Amino acid sequence: MATSDSNALVRGATHTADRIETALGAAERRAWLLWASVALSLLLDSLLTGYGLQRGLTEANPVVR
């Protein structure tokens, strides 16, 4: 009886470890997606600001201005 209980505990711990590993992998993929979105936003902001300044607009950000 004790052996089957310990086997069940090992299976449960293995299953839990697998679920944690899967969740961490998904979180890592989401983190890369978010950082890529930040980088793309910064790039587009710089490009569009430069384009607007060439067209005669003024910078609205007081820190940058």
Short mmCIF file of N, CA and C in Angstrom, two decimals:
data_model
loop_
_atom_site.label_atom_id
_atom_site.label_comp_id
_atom_site.label_asym_id
_atom_site.label_seq_id
_atom_site.Cartn_x
_atom_site.Cartn_y
_atom_site.Cartn_z
N MET A 1 0.82 -1.20 0.00
CA MET A 1 0.00 0.00 0.00
C MET A 1 0.86 1.25 0.00
N ALA A 2 1.94 1.25 0.75
CA ALA A 2 2.80 2.42 0.82
C ALA A 2 3.48 2.69 -0.51
N THR A 3 3.80 1.61 -1.24
CA THR A 3 4.46 1.77 -2.53
C THR A 3 3.52 2.43 -3.54
N SER A 4 2.28 2.03 -3.57
CA SER A 4 1.33 2.63 -4.51
C SER A 4 1.07 4.10 -4.15
N ASP A 5 1.06 4.41 -2.86
CA ASP A 5 0.89 5.81 -2.44
C ASP A 5 2.08 6.65 -2.87
N SER A 6 3.28 6.10 -2.73
CA SER A 6 4.46 6.87 -3.13
C SER A 6 4.52 7.00 -4.64
N ASN A 7 4.10 5.98 -5.38
CA ASN A 7 4.04 6.08 -6.84
C ASN A 7 3.06 7.15 -7.27
N ALA A 8 1.94 7.22 -6.59
CA ALA A 8 0.93 8.24 -6.92
C ALA A 8 1.49 9.63 -6.63
N LEU A 9 2.22 9.77 -5.56
CA LEU A 9 2.84 11.06 -5.24
C LEU A 9 3.86 11.46 -6.29
N VAL A 10 4.65 10.50 -6.73
CA VAL A 10 5.66 10.79 -7.77
C VAL A 10 4.98 11.19 -9.06
N ARG A 11 3.93 10.47 -9.45
CA ARG A 11 3.19 10.83 -10.67
C ARG A 11 2.57 12.22 -10.55
N GLY A 12 2.02 12.52 -9.38
CA GLY A 12 1.42 13.84 -9.17
C GLY A 12 2.45 14.95 -9.22
N ALA A 13 3.61 14.70 -8.61
CA ALA A 13 4.68 15.71 -8.63
C ALA A 13 5.21 15.90 -10.04
N THR A 14 5.34 14.81 -10.80
CA THR A 14 5.81 14.91 -12.18
C THR A 14 4.81 15.69 -13.03
N HIS A 15 3.54 15.40 -12.83
CA HIS A 15 2.49 16.11 -13.58
C HIS A 15 2.52 17.61 -13.25
N THR A 16 2.67 17.93 -11.98
CA THR A 16 2.72 19.33 -11.57
C THR A 16 3.95 20.03 -12.15
N ALA A 17 5.09 19.35 -12.13
CA ALA A 17 6.31 19.92 -12.70
C ALA A 17 6.15 20.16 -14.20
N ASP A 18 5.50 19.24 -14.89
CA ASP A 18 5.25 19.42 -16.33
C ASP A 18 4.35 20.62 -16.59
N ARG A 19 3.33 20.78 -15.77
CA ARG A 19 2.42 21.93 -15.94
C ARG A 19 3.14 23.24 -15.67
N ILE A 20 4.01 23.26 -14.67
CA ILE A 20 4.76 24.48 -14.37
C ILE A 20 5.70 24.80 -15.52
N GLU A 21 6.38 23.80 -16.05
CA GLU A 21 7.29 24.01 -17.17
C GLU A 21 6.55 24.54 -18.40
N THR A 22 5.36 24.00 -18.66
CA THR A 22 4.55 24.47 -19.78
C THR A 22 4.13 25.92 -19.58
N ALA A 23 3.73 26.27 -18.37
CA ALA A 23 3.31 27.65 -18.08
C ALA A 23 4.48 28.61 -18.23
N LEU A 24 5.65 28.21 -17.77
CA LEU A 24 6.82 29.09 -17.89
C LEU A 24 7.22 29.28 -19.35
N GLY A 25 7.11 28.23 -20.14
CA GLY A 25 7.40 28.35 -21.57
C GLY A 25 6.44 29.32 -22.25
N ALA A 26 5.17 29.24 -21.91
CA ALA A 26 4.17 30.15 -22.49
C ALA A 26 4.45 31.59 -22.05
N ALA A 27 4.83 31.77 -20.79
CA ALA A 27 5.13 33.12 -20.30
C ALA A 27 6.35 33.69 -21.00
N GLU A 28 7.33 32.85 -21.27
CA GLU A 28 8.54 33.31 -21.97
C GLU A 28 8.20 33.75 -23.40
N ARG A 29 7.34 33.00 -24.06
CA ARG A 29 6.92 33.40 -25.43
C ARG A 29 6.16 34.72 -25.40
N ARG A 30 5.28 34.90 -24.40
CA ARG A 30 4.55 36.16 -24.30
C ARG A 30 5.50 37.31 -24.01
N ALA A 31 6.52 37.09 -23.21
CA ALA A 31 7.48 38.14 -22.90
C ALA A 31 8.21 38.58 -24.17
N TRP A 32 8.63 37.63 -24.98
CA TRP A 32 9.29 37.99 -26.24
C TRP A 32 8.35 38.78 -27.14
N LEU A 33 7.11 38.39 -27.20
CA LEU A 33 6.13 39.10 -28.02
C LEU A 33 5.94 40.53 -27.51
N LEU A 34 5.85 40.70 -26.20
CA LEU A 34 5.69 42.04 -25.64
C LEU A 34 6.91 42.92 -25.90
N TRP A 35 8.12 42.37 -25.73
CA TRP A 35 9.33 43.15 -25.99
C TRP A 35 9.45 43.50 -27.47
N ALA A 36 9.06 42.60 -28.35
CA ALA A 36 9.07 42.90 -29.78
C ALA A 36 8.08 44.02 -30.09
N SER A 37 6.93 44.02 -29.42
CA SER A 37 5.95 45.10 -29.61
C SER A 37 6.50 46.43 -29.14
N VAL A 38 7.22 46.43 -28.02
CA VAL A 38 7.83 47.66 -27.51
C VAL A 38 8.87 48.18 -28.50
N ALA A 39 9.73 47.30 -28.99
CA ALA A 39 10.77 47.71 -29.94
C ALA A 39 10.15 48.27 -31.23
N LEU A 40 9.12 47.61 -31.73
CA LEU A 40 8.44 48.08 -32.94
C LEU A 40 7.79 49.43 -32.71
N SER A 41 7.17 49.62 -31.55
CA SER A 41 6.54 50.90 -31.23
C SER A 41 7.56 52.02 -31.17
N LEU A 42 8.70 51.76 -30.55
CA LEU A 42 9.75 52.78 -30.47
C LEU A 42 10.28 53.14 -31.85
N LEU A 43 10.48 52.14 -32.68
CA LEU A 43 10.96 52.37 -34.04
C LEU A 43 9.95 53.19 -34.84
N LEU A 44 8.68 52.81 -34.78
CA LEU A 44 7.66 53.55 -35.51
C LEU A 44 7.51 54.98 -34.99
N ASP A 45 7.61 55.16 -33.67
CA ASP A 45 7.53 56.49 -33.10
C ASP A 45 8.65 57.38 -33.63
N SER A 46 9.86 56.84 -33.67
CA SER A 46 11.00 57.61 -34.17
C SER A 46 10.84 57.96 -35.64
N LEU A 47 10.43 56.98 -36.43
CA LEU A 47 10.25 57.22 -37.86
C LEU A 47 9.15 58.24 -38.14
N LEU A 48 8.02 58.09 -37.47
CA LEU A 48 6.91 59.00 -37.70
C LEU A 48 7.20 60.41 -37.17
N THR A 49 7.93 60.50 -36.07
CA THR A 49 8.32 61.82 -35.56
C THR A 49 9.24 62.51 -36.55
N GLY A 50 10.22 61.78 -37.07
CA GLY A 50 11.12 62.35 -38.07
C GLY A 50 10.37 62.81 -39.30
N TYR A 51 9.43 62.01 -39.76
CA TYR A 51 8.63 62.37 -40.92
C TYR A 51 7.81 63.63 -40.65
N GLY A 52 7.20 63.68 -39.48
CA GLY A 52 6.40 64.85 -39.14
C GLY A 52 7.25 66.12 -39.02
N LEU A 53 8.43 66.00 -38.45
CA LEU A 53 9.32 67.16 -38.33
C LEU A 53 9.76 67.66 -39.70
N GLN A 54 10.00 66.75 -40.63
CA GLN A 54 10.36 67.15 -41.99
C GLN A 54 9.21 67.87 -42.69
N ARG A 55 8.00 67.55 -42.33
CA ARG A 55 6.81 68.16 -42.94
C ARG A 55 6.42 69.46 -42.25
N GLY A 56 7.19 69.89 -41.25
CA GLY A 56 6.92 71.17 -40.62
C GLY A 56 6.17 71.11 -39.30
N LEU A 57 5.89 69.92 -38.81
CA LEU A 57 5.24 69.81 -37.51
C LEU A 57 6.26 70.07 -36.40
N THR A 58 5.77 70.32 -35.21
CA THR A 58 6.67 70.53 -34.07
C THR A 58 6.55 69.38 -33.11
N GLU A 59 7.58 69.17 -32.33
CA GLU A 59 7.59 68.10 -31.33
C GLU A 59 6.68 68.48 -30.18
N ALA A 60 5.76 67.61 -29.81
CA ALA A 60 4.82 67.90 -28.73
C ALA A 60 5.34 67.48 -27.36
N ASN A 61 6.31 66.59 -27.33
CA ASN A 61 6.87 66.13 -26.05
C ASN A 61 7.79 67.21 -25.49
N PRO A 62 7.47 67.77 -24.33
CA PRO A 62 8.27 68.87 -23.78
C PRO A 62 9.69 68.45 -23.41
N VAL A 63 9.90 67.21 -23.06
CA VAL A 63 11.24 66.73 -22.72
C VAL A 63 12.11 66.69 -23.96
N VAL A 64 11.58 66.20 -25.04
CA VAL A 64 12.33 66.10 -26.28
C VAL A 64 12.49 67.47 -26.93
N ARG A 65 11.44 68.27 -26.85
CA ARG A 65 11.47 69.60 -27.45
C ARG A 65 12.59 70.41 -26.84
#
